[in-house]
C-alpha positions as a printed NumPy array, in Angstrom:
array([[ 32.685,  40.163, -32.091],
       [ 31.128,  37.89 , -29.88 ],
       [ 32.022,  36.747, -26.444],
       [ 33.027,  33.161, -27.561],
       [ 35.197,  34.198, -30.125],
       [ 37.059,  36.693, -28.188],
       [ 37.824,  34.11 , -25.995],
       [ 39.134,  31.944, -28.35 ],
       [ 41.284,  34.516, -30.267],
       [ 45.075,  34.324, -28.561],
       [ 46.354,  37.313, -27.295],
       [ 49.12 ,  38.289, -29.14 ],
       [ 50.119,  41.748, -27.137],
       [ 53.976,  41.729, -26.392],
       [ 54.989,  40.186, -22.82 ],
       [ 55.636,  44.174, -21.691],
       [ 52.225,  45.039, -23.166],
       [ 50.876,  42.501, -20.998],
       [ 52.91 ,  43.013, -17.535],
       [ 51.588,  46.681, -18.3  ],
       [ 48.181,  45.782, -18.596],
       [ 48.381,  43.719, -15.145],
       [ 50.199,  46.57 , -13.255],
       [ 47.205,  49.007, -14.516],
       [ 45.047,  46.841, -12.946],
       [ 46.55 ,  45.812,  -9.43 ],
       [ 47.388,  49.8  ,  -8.889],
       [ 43.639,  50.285,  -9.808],
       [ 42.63 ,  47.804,  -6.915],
       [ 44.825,  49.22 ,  -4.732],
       [ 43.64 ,  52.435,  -4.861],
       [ 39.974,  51.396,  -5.   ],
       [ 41.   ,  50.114,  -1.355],
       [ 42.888,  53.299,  -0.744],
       [ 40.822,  55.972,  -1.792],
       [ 37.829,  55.78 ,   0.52 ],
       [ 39.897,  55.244,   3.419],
       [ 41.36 ,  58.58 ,   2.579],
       [ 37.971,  60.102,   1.824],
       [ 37.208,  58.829,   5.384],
       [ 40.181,  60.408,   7.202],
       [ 39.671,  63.899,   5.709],
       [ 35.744,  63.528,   6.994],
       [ 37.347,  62.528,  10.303],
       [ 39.548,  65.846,  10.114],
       [ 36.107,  68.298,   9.203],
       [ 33.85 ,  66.883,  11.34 ],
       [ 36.267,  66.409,  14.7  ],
       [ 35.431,  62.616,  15.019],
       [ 38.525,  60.208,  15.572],
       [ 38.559,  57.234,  12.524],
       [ 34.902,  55.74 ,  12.629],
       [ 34.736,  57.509,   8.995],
       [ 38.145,  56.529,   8.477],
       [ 37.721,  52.68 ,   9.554],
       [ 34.344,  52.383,   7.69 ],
       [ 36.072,  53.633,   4.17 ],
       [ 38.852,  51.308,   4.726],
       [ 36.259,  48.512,   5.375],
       [ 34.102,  49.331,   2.253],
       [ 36.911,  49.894,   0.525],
       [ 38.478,  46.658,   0.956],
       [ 35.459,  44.923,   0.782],
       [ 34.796,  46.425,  -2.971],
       [ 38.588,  46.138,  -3.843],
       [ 38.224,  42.564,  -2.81 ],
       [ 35.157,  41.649,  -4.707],
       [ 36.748,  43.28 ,  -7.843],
       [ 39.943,  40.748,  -7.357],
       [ 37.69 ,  38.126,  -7.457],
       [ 35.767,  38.816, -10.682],
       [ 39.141,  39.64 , -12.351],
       [ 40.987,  35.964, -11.378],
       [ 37.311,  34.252, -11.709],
       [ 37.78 ,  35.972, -15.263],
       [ 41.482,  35.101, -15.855],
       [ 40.777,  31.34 , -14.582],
       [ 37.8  ,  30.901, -16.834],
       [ 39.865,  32.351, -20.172],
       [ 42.552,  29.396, -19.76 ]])
């Protein structure tokens, strides 16, 4: 199908279905912000520093989580 017509086709998913689909996707964010801050504190822990790596996965992590929340709601807005 084409873009345009997906867009126009209503979603008829059950209200669960789509609570479901929305938690999927806020738990994914959250652990896109999560993740490399963890990635960061077990390079902290090898390599004997104190957070730098820890501080710059929670920044790039947040950053990327954030720019995802955008596209989804720029997304969502644009659909209604």
């Amino acid at each position: 199908m084409l873009k345009d017509e997906e867009e126009m086709q209503e979603d008829v998913r059950s209200p669960v279905a789509k609570g479901l689909a929305w938690s999927v996707t806020i738990s994914g964010i959250g652990m896109q912000a999560l993740l490399p801050a963890l990635l960061g504190l077990w390079l902290d822990f090898e390599l004997g520093t104190r957070v730098i790596f820890m501080l710059s996965g929670l920044f790039l992590g947040l950053i990327s989580a954030g720019t995802q929340l955008m596209r989804i709601l720029k997304n969502h807005t644009a659909s209604r």
